């Protein structure tokens, strides 16, 4: 406990120091990139074995497949509902504030979308089934590994006695992975410091000015979702104090902010939930990896606002029906977005295409994507953590803070 409190204070200091050093060093902060990259690599290194070990161990401890189905249903409903709520907030704000009206299209940069292939929804679903399990792991295909872990976990539970050695193996493997995560977490303050210093130093604040109102609209929407919508759900259905929860999850949210990757943050999110909130491994190991991969409230909100911003800048007005299409496609595009930096920008093409907006519009918002990516990823991870706690409570778990 003492260590945990200390770590999140350290991370807070790391963010502030990182910002100051970044501003002071400017372009020279580039040299810190290697430190940030090493931290991200450590996190990435552990994701696949951690998901495999914790999901299989979690499902085995659930016992029966019916309970898994019930948790799955609650998870699905919560994730869909919160994503739709986020998009609704974004759409309301962008219609009220109209950040794109009167934007000078001269600032438009040509954007090269070559190599940024947008996957179709059908192919995303098809690709969940791995042709080769080892290759899926080697290629960091998170959804495929989740699928594989589900199968393994359910089969091991079904077989029972004969699979006992495998049960013991996965449980012990899981404990070992958690230990390694603990160690990586000790390095989080250094990693966060380097990433923030690098980003702020090399970004240059001048790019922010012309797009300030657009950015503020996204940030306002993300804040409403993170500070009002999710905490209300957390207290109502999770019966958990949001103020305590933000302290519990601070290290995860800060890591999400600095890495801009929900997947890379997953080990830390898992660690924070288990250690600080009392959410069981059974629920966390299933709800969280799934959330990191498909539940992206921040991304969905961002994509809806960005698409509307582009429409406004091009002087294209969209009626309610078209905005409903934006709502649905932004939700789907956020589900399809990989949990890596910049993924939301790529799947946004799905939204633009659905309502015939010019893809080149993405060029306008490219310059400020990184900073918004950091923020939406923090909200994505916050949403996953709230969801896991709500599902745990709905499953009757005793958590550390009862309201
Ligand atoms: N970076 C985001 C994430 O990992 C995805 C996005 O680009 O919106 O959650």
mmCIF file of C-alpha atoms in Angstrom, residues 72-400:
data_model
loop_
_atom_site.group_PDB
_atom_site.id
_atom_site.type_symbol
_atom_site.label_atom_id
_atom_site.label_comp_id
_atom_site.label_asym_id
_atom_site.label_seq_id
_atom_site.Cartn_x
_atom_site.Cartn_y
_atom_site.Cartn_z
ATOM 1 C CA UNK A 72 -19.975 -11.104 -20.715
ATOM 2 C CA UNK A 73 -23.480 -9.752 -21.144
ATOM 3 C CA UNK A 74 -23.073 -7.123 -18.403
ATOM 4 C CA UNK A 75 -19.739 -6.104 -19.879
ATOM 5 C CA UNK A 76 -21.197 -5.753 -23.347
ATOM 6 C CA UNK A 77 -24.140 -3.648 -22.176
ATOM 7 C CA UNK A 78 -21.941 -1.382 -20.054
ATOM 8 C CA UNK A 79 -19.337 -0.853 -22.783
ATOM 9 C CA UNK A 80 -21.874 -0.109 -25.511
ATOM 10 C CA UNK A 81 -23.943 2.206 -23.331
ATOM 11 C CA UNK A 82 -20.987 4.275 -22.143
ATOM 12 C CA UNK A 83 -19.536 4.607 -25.630
ATOM 13 C CA UNK A 84 -22.882 5.825 -26.975
ATOM 14 C CA UNK A 85 -23.191 8.276 -24.080
ATOM 15 C CA UNK A 86 -19.725 9.632 -24.850
ATOM 16 C CA UNK A 87 -20.544 10.145 -28.537
ATOM 17 C CA UNK A 88 -23.795 11.866 -27.641
ATOM 18 C CA UNK A 89 -21.981 14.348 -25.418
ATOM 19 C CA UNK A 90 -19.452 14.996 -28.186
ATOM 20 C CA UNK A 91 -22.152 15.582 -30.795
ATOM 21 C CA UNK A 92 -24.125 17.925 -28.554
ATOM 22 C CA UNK A 93 -21.042 19.995 -27.830
ATOM 23 C CA UNK A 94 -19.841 20.201 -31.411
ATOM 24 C CA UNK A 95 -23.292 21.377 -32.504
ATOM 25 C CA UNK A 96 -23.366 23.997 -29.778
ATOM 26 C CA UNK A 97 -19.813 25.308 -30.055
ATOM 27 C CA UNK A 98 -19.417 24.876 -33.838
ATOM 28 C CA UNK A 99 -15.599 24.914 -33.755
ATOM 29 C CA UNK A 100 -15.278 24.362 -37.517
ATOM 30 C CA UNK A 101 -17.425 27.224 -38.725
ATOM 31 C CA UNK A 102 -15.227 29.880 -40.296
ATOM 32 C CA UNK A 103 -12.039 27.807 -40.121
ATOM 33 C CA UNK A 104 -9.589 28.881 -42.798
ATOM 34 C CA UNK A 105 -9.257 25.957 -45.164
ATOM 35 C CA UNK A 106 -5.937 27.412 -46.284
ATOM 36 C CA UNK A 107 -4.406 25.790 -43.236
ATOM 37 C CA UNK A 108 -5.369 22.446 -44.627
ATOM 38 C CA UNK A 109 -2.427 20.120 -45.036
ATOM 39 C CA UNK A 110 -2.388 17.363 -47.581
ATOM 40 C CA UNK A 111 -2.470 14.067 -45.844
ATOM 41 C CA UNK A 112 -0.985 10.892 -47.048
ATOM 42 C CA UNK A 113 -3.297 8.077 -46.117
ATOM 43 C CA UNK A 114 -1.217 5.538 -48.016
ATOM 44 C CA UNK A 115 -0.176 2.747 -45.743
ATOM 45 C CA UNK A 116 -2.840 3.704 -43.242
ATOM 46 C CA UNK A 117 -5.242 1.046 -44.242
ATOM 47 C CA UNK A 118 -8.639 1.129 -42.615
ATOM 48 C CA UNK A 119 -9.823 -2.356 -41.781
ATOM 49 C CA UNK A 120 -13.431 -3.213 -42.572
ATOM 50 C CA UNK A 121 -15.631 -4.347 -39.720
ATOM 51 C CA UNK A 122 -16.062 -7.766 -41.320
ATOM 52 C CA UNK A 123 -12.337 -8.329 -41.479
ATOM 53 C CA UNK A 124 -11.874 -7.226 -37.872
ATOM 54 C CA UNK A 125 -14.374 -9.850 -36.740
ATOM 55 C CA UNK A 126 -12.962 -12.535 -39.004
ATOM 56 C CA UNK A 127 -9.420 -11.852 -37.840
ATOM 57 C CA UNK A 128 -10.353 -12.600 -34.243
ATOM 58 C CA UNK A 129 -10.002 -16.282 -35.059
ATOM 59 C CA UNK A 130 -6.278 -16.916 -35.290
ATOM 60 C CA UNK A 131 -5.039 -19.114 -38.075
ATOM 61 C CA UNK A 132 -2.039 -19.927 -35.980
ATOM 62 C CA UNK A 133 -2.135 -19.262 -32.236
ATOM 63 C CA UNK A 134 1.607 -18.830 -31.918
ATOM 64 C CA UNK A 135 1.696 -16.349 -34.802
ATOM 65 C CA UNK A 136 -1.216 -14.407 -33.259
ATOM 66 C CA UNK A 137 0.782 -14.085 -30.048
ATOM 67 C CA UNK A 138 3.942 -13.161 -31.879
ATOM 68 C CA UNK A 139 2.101 -10.467 -33.820
ATOM 69 C CA UNK A 140 0.493 -8.986 -30.698
ATOM 70 C CA UNK A 141 -3.041 -9.691 -31.930
ATOM 71 C CA UNK A 142 -4.812 -8.955 -28.695
ATOM 72 C CA UNK A 143 -8.339 -9.929 -29.748
ATOM 73 C CA UNK A 144 -7.117 -13.276 -31.068
ATOM 74 C CA UNK A 145 -5.245 -13.949 -27.843
ATOM 75 C CA UNK A 146 -8.389 -13.103 -25.861
ATOM 76 C CA UNK A 147 -10.331 -15.559 -28.015
ATOM 77 C CA UNK A 148 -7.702 -18.238 -27.521
ATOM 78 C CA UNK A 149 -7.575 -17.652 -23.767
ATOM 79 C CA UNK A 150 -11.353 -17.963 -23.528
ATOM 80 C CA UNK A 151 -11.263 -21.296 -25.333
ATOM 81 C CA UNK A 152 -8.382 -22.590 -23.231
ATOM 82 C CA UNK A 153 -9.946 -21.433 -19.977
ATOM 83 C CA UNK A 154 -13.366 -22.919 -20.733
ATOM 84 C CA UNK A 155 -11.896 -26.206 -21.975
ATOM 85 C CA UNK A 156 -9.673 -26.575 -18.927
ATOM 86 C CA UNK A 157 -12.644 -25.904 -16.621
ATOM 87 C CA UNK A 158 -14.789 -28.428 -18.460
ATOM 88 C CA UNK A 159 -12.219 -31.196 -18.367
ATOM 89 C CA UNK A 160 -11.637 -30.771 -14.650
ATOM 90 C CA UNK A 161 -9.482 -33.476 -13.031
ATOM 91 C CA UNK A 162 -7.431 -34.379 -16.090
ATOM 92 C CA UNK A 163 -6.540 -30.720 -16.739
ATOM 93 C CA UNK A 164 -5.395 -30.092 -13.181
ATOM 94 C CA UNK A 165 -1.693 -29.739 -14.123
ATOM 95 C CA UNK A 166 -2.604 -27.072 -16.675
ATOM 96 C CA UNK A 167 -4.718 -25.235 -14.098
ATOM 97 C CA UNK A 168 -1.792 -25.134 -11.716
ATOM 98 C CA UNK A 169 0.510 -24.082 -14.531
ATOM 99 C CA UNK A 170 -1.630 -21.111 -15.575
ATOM 100 C CA UNK A 171 -2.212 -20.015 -12.004
ATOM 101 C CA UNK A 172 1.487 -20.023 -11.279
ATOM 102 C CA UNK A 173 2.283 -18.400 -14.627
ATOM 103 C CA UNK A 174 -0.182 -15.666 -13.736
ATOM 104 C CA UNK A 175 1.459 -15.012 -10.375
ATOM 105 C CA UNK A 176 4.839 -14.705 -12.083
ATOM 106 C CA UNK A 177 3.506 -12.266 -14.688
ATOM 107 C CA UNK A 178 2.009 -10.132 -11.948
ATOM 108 C CA UNK A 179 5.366 -10.004 -10.186
ATOM 109 C CA UNK A 180 7.062 -8.779 -13.369
ATOM 110 C CA UNK A 181 4.304 -6.171 -13.801
ATOM 111 C CA UNK A 182 5.062 -4.977 -10.268
ATOM 112 C CA UNK A 183 8.651 -4.379 -11.230
ATOM 113 C CA UNK A 184 7.792 -2.570 -14.449
ATOM 114 C CA UNK A 185 5.466 -0.365 -12.456
ATOM 115 C CA UNK A 186 8.360 0.768 -10.312
ATOM 116 C CA UNK A 187 9.835 2.259 -13.472
ATOM 117 C CA UNK A 188 6.622 4.056 -14.432
ATOM 118 C CA UNK A 189 7.664 7.460 -13.015
ATOM 119 C CA UNK A 190 10.843 7.453 -15.116
ATOM 120 C CA UNK A 191 8.980 6.338 -18.234
ATOM 121 C CA UNK A 192 6.193 8.871 -17.803
ATOM 122 C CA UNK A 193 8.697 11.668 -17.180
ATOM 123 C CA UNK A 194 10.626 10.878 -20.379
ATOM 124 C CA UNK A 195 7.509 10.525 -22.537
ATOM 125 C CA UNK A 196 5.965 13.774 -21.371
ATOM 126 C CA UNK A 197 9.220 15.716 -21.716
ATOM 127 C CA UNK A 198 9.735 14.342 -25.214
ATOM 128 C CA UNK A 199 6.186 15.078 -26.366
ATOM 129 C CA UNK A 200 6.035 18.586 -24.985
ATOM 130 C CA UNK A 201 9.566 19.439 -26.079
ATOM 131 C CA UNK A 202 9.162 18.325 -29.668
ATOM 132 C CA UNK A 203 5.544 19.298 -30.259
ATOM 133 C CA UNK A 204 5.904 23.029 -30.459
ATOM 134 C CA UNK A 205 3.009 24.959 -28.984
ATOM 135 C CA UNK A 206 2.393 27.060 -32.094
ATOM 136 C CA UNK A 207 0.547 24.230 -33.859
ATOM 137 C CA UNK A 208 -2.135 24.424 -31.210
ATOM 138 C CA UNK A 209 -3.365 27.941 -31.863
ATOM 139 C CA UNK A 210 -5.454 27.690 -35.052
ATOM 140 C CA UNK A 211 -7.185 24.587 -33.786
ATOM 141 C CA UNK A 212 -7.708 25.803 -30.247
ATOM 142 C CA UNK A 213 -11.524 25.843 -30.302
ATOM 143 C CA UNK A 214 -11.688 22.401 -31.864
ATOM 144 C CA UNK A 215 -9.303 21.051 -29.223
ATOM 145 C CA UNK A 216 -11.250 22.693 -26.442
ATOM 146 C CA UNK A 217 -14.476 21.100 -27.708
ATOM 147 C CA UNK A 218 -12.892 17.635 -27.632
ATOM 148 C CA UNK A 219 -11.325 18.280 -24.227
ATOM 149 C CA UNK A 220 -14.588 19.590 -22.793
ATOM 150 C CA UNK A 221 -16.450 16.522 -24.046
ATOM 151 C CA UNK A 222 -13.801 14.161 -22.668
ATOM 152 C CA UNK A 223 -13.929 15.980 -19.333
ATOM 153 C CA UNK A 224 -17.713 15.740 -19.081
ATOM 154 C CA UNK A 225 -17.539 12.037 -19.802
ATOM 155 C CA UNK A 226 -14.667 11.413 -17.384
ATOM 156 C CA UNK A 227 -15.723 13.700 -14.570
ATOM 157 C CA UNK A 228 -19.523 13.446 -14.702
ATOM 158 C CA UNK A 229 -20.909 10.530 -16.733
ATOM 159 C CA UNK A 230 -18.529 7.756 -15.654
ATOM 160 C CA UNK A 231 -18.320 8.762 -11.963
ATOM 161 C CA UNK A 232 -22.131 8.872 -11.770
ATOM 162 C CA UNK A 233 -22.319 5.342 -13.180
ATOM 163 C CA UNK A 234 -19.514 4.243 -10.871
ATOM 164 C CA UNK A 235 -21.324 5.449 -7.775
ATOM 165 C CA UNK A 236 -24.777 4.312 -8.900
ATOM 166 C CA UNK A 237 -23.948 0.835 -10.136
ATOM 167 C CA UNK A 238 -20.472 0.250 -8.753
ATOM 168 C CA UNK A 239 -21.253 1.759 -5.341
ATOM 169 C CA UNK A 240 -17.672 2.993 -5.309
ATOM 170 C CA UNK A 241 -16.468 6.461 -4.405
ATOM 171 C CA UNK A 242 -15.186 8.179 -7.573
ATOM 172 C CA UNK A 243 -12.721 10.265 -5.550
ATOM 173 C CA UNK A 244 -11.162 7.199 -4.033
ATOM 174 C CA UNK A 245 -11.243 5.508 -7.427
ATOM 175 C CA UNK A 246 -9.253 8.202 -9.180
ATOM 176 C CA UNK A 247 -6.596 7.859 -6.498
ATOM 177 C CA UNK A 248 -6.642 4.088 -6.972
ATOM 178 C CA UNK A 249 -6.324 4.330 -10.728
ATOM 179 C CA UNK A 250 -4.087 7.365 -11.030
ATOM 180 C CA UNK A 251 -0.991 5.437 -12.111
ATOM 181 C CA UNK A 252 -2.953 3.757 -14.900
ATOM 182 C CA UNK A 253 -4.588 6.943 -16.154
ATOM 183 C CA UNK A 254 -1.256 8.801 -16.108
ATOM 184 C CA UNK A 255 0.459 5.965 -17.957
ATOM 185 C CA UNK A 256 -2.334 5.991 -20.542
ATOM 186 C CA UNK A 257 -1.886 9.724 -20.940
ATOM 187 C CA UNK A 258 1.846 9.512 -21.471
ATOM 188 C CA UNK A 259 1.949 6.406 -23.672
ATOM 189 C CA UNK A 260 -1.270 7.099 -25.658
ATOM 190 C CA UNK A 261 -1.860 3.356 -25.743
ATOM 191 C CA UNK A 262 -4.562 1.486 -23.843
ATOM 192 C CA UNK A 263 -2.869 -1.812 -24.651
ATOM 193 C CA UNK A 264 0.504 -0.757 -23.298
ATOM 194 C CA UNK A 265 -1.219 0.526 -20.162
ATOM 195 C CA UNK A 266 -3.161 -2.698 -19.569
ATOM 196 C CA UNK A 267 -0.673 -4.337 -17.169
ATOM 197 C CA UNK A 268 -0.710 -1.247 -14.981
ATOM 198 C CA UNK A 269 -4.506 -0.884 -15.100
ATOM 199 C CA UNK A 270 -4.824 -4.491 -14.025
ATOM 200 C CA UNK A 271 -2.349 -4.073 -11.221
ATOM 201 C CA UNK A 272 -4.063 -0.918 -9.890
ATOM 202 C CA UNK A 273 -7.499 -2.538 -9.931
ATOM 203 C CA UNK A 274 -6.433 -5.709 -8.187
ATOM 204 C CA UNK A 275 -4.239 -4.051 -5.612
ATOM 205 C CA UNK A 276 -6.280 -1.003 -4.722
ATOM 206 C CA UNK A 277 -9.943 -1.764 -5.279
ATOM 207 C CA UNK A 278 -10.412 -5.399 -4.390
ATOM 208 C CA UNK A 279 -11.871 -6.303 -7.805
ATOM 209 C CA UNK A 280 -11.250 -10.031 -8.197
ATOM 210 C CA UNK A 281 -8.954 -11.547 -10.729
ATOM 211 C CA UNK A 282 -11.952 -13.435 -12.116
ATOM 212 C CA UNK A 283 -13.661 -10.259 -13.265
ATOM 213 C CA UNK A 284 -10.624 -8.068 -13.953
ATOM 214 C CA UNK A 285 -8.921 -10.667 -16.103
ATOM 215 C CA UNK A 286 -11.891 -10.870 -18.424
ATOM 216 C CA UNK A 287 -13.477 -7.433 -18.466
ATOM 217 C CA UNK A 288 -10.285 -5.389 -18.600
ATOM 218 C CA UNK A 289 -8.371 -6.848 -21.584
ATOM 219 C CA UNK A 290 -11.597 -6.788 -23.535
ATOM 220 C CA UNK A 291 -12.185 -3.175 -22.545
ATOM 221 C CA UNK A 292 -8.677 -2.110 -23.477
ATOM 222 C CA UNK A 293 -9.245 -3.542 -26.937
ATOM 223 C CA UNK A 294 -12.829 -2.630 -27.768
ATOM 224 C CA UNK A 295 -14.116 -0.076 -25.254
ATOM 225 C CA UNK A 296 -12.849 3.348 -26.236
ATOM 226 C CA UNK A 297 -15.204 6.037 -25.037
ATOM 227 C CA UNK A 298 -12.662 8.798 -25.558
ATOM 228 C CA UNK A 299 -11.867 7.674 -29.093
ATOM 229 C CA UNK A 300 -15.547 7.471 -30.078
ATOM 230 C CA UNK A 301 -16.242 10.952 -28.733
ATOM 231 C CA UNK A 302 -13.171 12.323 -30.469
ATOM 232 C CA UNK A 303 -14.062 10.757 -33.820
ATOM 233 C CA UNK A 304 -17.584 12.179 -33.738
ATOM 234 C CA UNK A 305 -16.379 15.679 -32.863
ATOM 235 C CA UNK A 306 -13.582 15.555 -35.431
ATOM 236 C CA UNK A 307 -15.914 14.404 -38.211
ATOM 237 C CA UNK A 308 -18.385 17.186 -37.434
ATOM 238 C CA UNK A 309 -15.527 19.683 -37.246
ATOM 239 C CA UNK A 310 -14.379 18.670 -40.714
ATOM 240 C CA UNK A 311 -17.954 18.959 -42.035
ATOM 241 C CA UNK A 312 -18.289 22.447 -40.535
ATOM 242 C CA UNK A 313 -14.928 23.543 -41.920
ATOM 243 C CA UNK A 314 -15.924 22.421 -45.409
ATOM 244 C CA UNK A 315 -19.283 24.133 -45.046
ATOM 245 C CA UNK A 316 -21.179 20.838 -45.284
ATOM 246 C CA UNK A 317 -24.210 20.714 -43.054
ATOM 247 C CA UNK A 318 -25.344 17.369 -41.723
ATOM 248 C CA UNK A 319 -28.915 16.642 -40.685
ATOM 249 C CA UNK A 320 -30.032 14.600 -37.692
ATOM 250 C CA UNK A 321 -30.126 11.384 -39.708
ATOM 251 C CA UNK A 322 -26.563 11.877 -40.873
ATOM 252 C CA UNK A 323 -25.469 12.699 -37.349
ATOM 253 C CA UNK A 324 -27.043 9.450 -36.175
ATOM 254 C CA UNK A 325 -24.908 7.683 -38.774
ATOM 255 C CA UNK A 326 -21.884 9.478 -37.303
ATOM 256 C CA UNK A 327 -22.923 8.287 -33.867
ATOM 257 C CA UNK A 328 -23.116 4.654 -34.923
ATOM 258 C CA UNK A 329 -20.037 4.634 -37.106
ATOM 259 C CA UNK A 330 -17.946 6.465 -34.487
ATOM 260 C CA UNK A 331 -18.947 3.779 -32.000
ATOM 261 C CA UNK A 332 -18.015 1.010 -34.425
ATOM 262 C CA UNK A 333 -14.817 2.761 -35.476
ATOM 263 C CA UNK A 334 -13.747 3.071 -31.840
ATOM 264 C CA UNK A 335 -14.385 -0.645 -31.331
ATOM 265 C CA UNK A 336 -12.265 -1.392 -34.367
ATOM 266 C CA UNK A 337 -9.442 0.970 -33.416
ATOM 267 C CA UNK A 338 -6.330 -0.778 -32.162
ATOM 268 C CA UNK A 339 -5.279 0.227 -28.669
ATOM 269 C CA UNK A 340 -2.145 1.942 -29.940
ATOM 270 C CA UNK A 341 -1.179 5.590 -30.498
ATOM 271 C CA UNK A 342 -2.980 7.294 -33.356
ATOM 272 C CA UNK A 343 -5.299 4.389 -34.138
ATOM 273 C CA UNK A 344 -8.407 6.536 -33.754
ATOM 274 C CA UNK A 345 -7.237 8.864 -36.476
ATOM 275 C CA UNK A 346 -7.032 5.959 -38.902
ATOM 276 C CA UNK A 347 -10.416 4.397 -38.179
ATOM 277 C CA UNK A 348 -11.999 7.834 -38.447
ATOM 278 C CA UNK A 349 -11.979 7.289 -42.199
ATOM 279 C CA UNK A 350 -14.882 4.875 -41.594
ATOM 280 C CA UNK A 351 -16.913 7.741 -40.103
ATOM 281 C CA UNK A 352 -15.992 10.218 -42.836
ATOM 282 C CA UNK A 353 -16.828 7.749 -45.604
ATOM 283 C CA UNK A 354 -20.188 6.886 -44.062
ATOM 284 C CA UNK A 355 -21.435 10.452 -44.463
ATOM 285 C CA UNK A 356 -19.406 11.344 -47.568
ATOM 286 C CA UNK A 357 -17.047 13.803 -45.931
ATOM 287 C CA UNK A 358 -13.694 14.462 -47.618
ATOM 288 C CA UNK A 359 -10.938 12.232 -46.221
ATOM 289 C CA UNK A 360 -8.390 15.005 -46.779
ATOM 290 C CA UNK A 361 -10.098 16.776 -43.898
ATOM 291 C CA UNK A 362 -7.990 14.615 -41.604
ATOM 292 C CA UNK A 363 -5.011 16.727 -42.675
ATOM 293 C CA UNK A 364 -6.445 19.679 -40.771
ATOM 294 C CA UNK A 365 -6.481 17.948 -37.440
ATOM 295 C CA UNK A 366 -3.305 15.918 -37.788
ATOM 296 C CA UNK A 367 -1.111 18.489 -36.065
ATOM 297 C CA UNK A 368 -2.945 18.253 -32.784
ATOM 298 C CA UNK A 369 -3.696 14.565 -32.873
ATOM 299 C CA UNK A 370 -0.980 13.466 -30.469
ATOM 300 C CA UNK A 371 -2.091 15.638 -27.603
ATOM 301 C CA UNK A 372 -5.744 14.669 -28.111
ATOM 302 C CA UNK A 373 -4.676 11.034 -28.430
ATOM 303 C CA UNK A 374 -3.077 11.247 -24.985
ATOM 304 C CA UNK A 375 -6.258 12.640 -23.511
ATOM 305 C CA UNK A 376 -8.668 10.256 -25.200
ATOM 306 C CA UNK A 377 -6.506 7.283 -24.229
ATOM 307 C CA UNK A 378 -6.594 8.413 -20.583
ATOM 308 C CA UNK A 379 -10.410 8.511 -20.849
ATOM 309 C CA UNK A 380 -10.466 5.114 -22.594
ATOM 310 C CA UNK A 381 -8.528 3.518 -19.756
ATOM 311 C CA UNK A 382 -10.568 5.326 -17.118
ATOM 312 C CA UNK A 383 -13.732 3.981 -18.812
ATOM 313 C CA UNK A 384 -12.378 0.413 -18.810
ATOM 314 C CA UNK A 385 -11.490 0.651 -15.135
ATOM 315 C CA UNK A 386 -14.902 2.066 -14.168
ATOM 316 C CA UNK A 387 -16.597 -0.657 -16.238
ATOM 317 C CA UNK A 388 -14.634 -3.444 -14.588
ATOM 318 C CA UNK A 389 -15.536 -2.141 -11.142
ATOM 319 C CA UNK A 390 -19.210 -1.804 -12.037
ATOM 320 C CA UNK A 391 -19.336 -5.355 -13.427
ATOM 321 C CA UNK A 392 -17.509 -6.677 -10.340
ATOM 322 C CA UNK A 393 -20.065 -5.026 -8.091
ATOM 323 C CA UNK A 394 -22.992 -6.248 -10.181
ATOM 324 C CA UNK A 395 -21.512 -9.703 -9.740
ATOM 325 C CA UNK A 396 -21.865 -9.215 -5.996
ATOM 326 C CA UNK A 397 -18.196 -8.684 -5.187
ATOM 327 C CA UNK A 398 -17.211 -7.007 -1.950
ATOM 328 C CA UNK A 399 -14.971 -4.113 -2.909
ATOM 329 C CA UNK A 400 -12.737 -2.059 -0.677
#
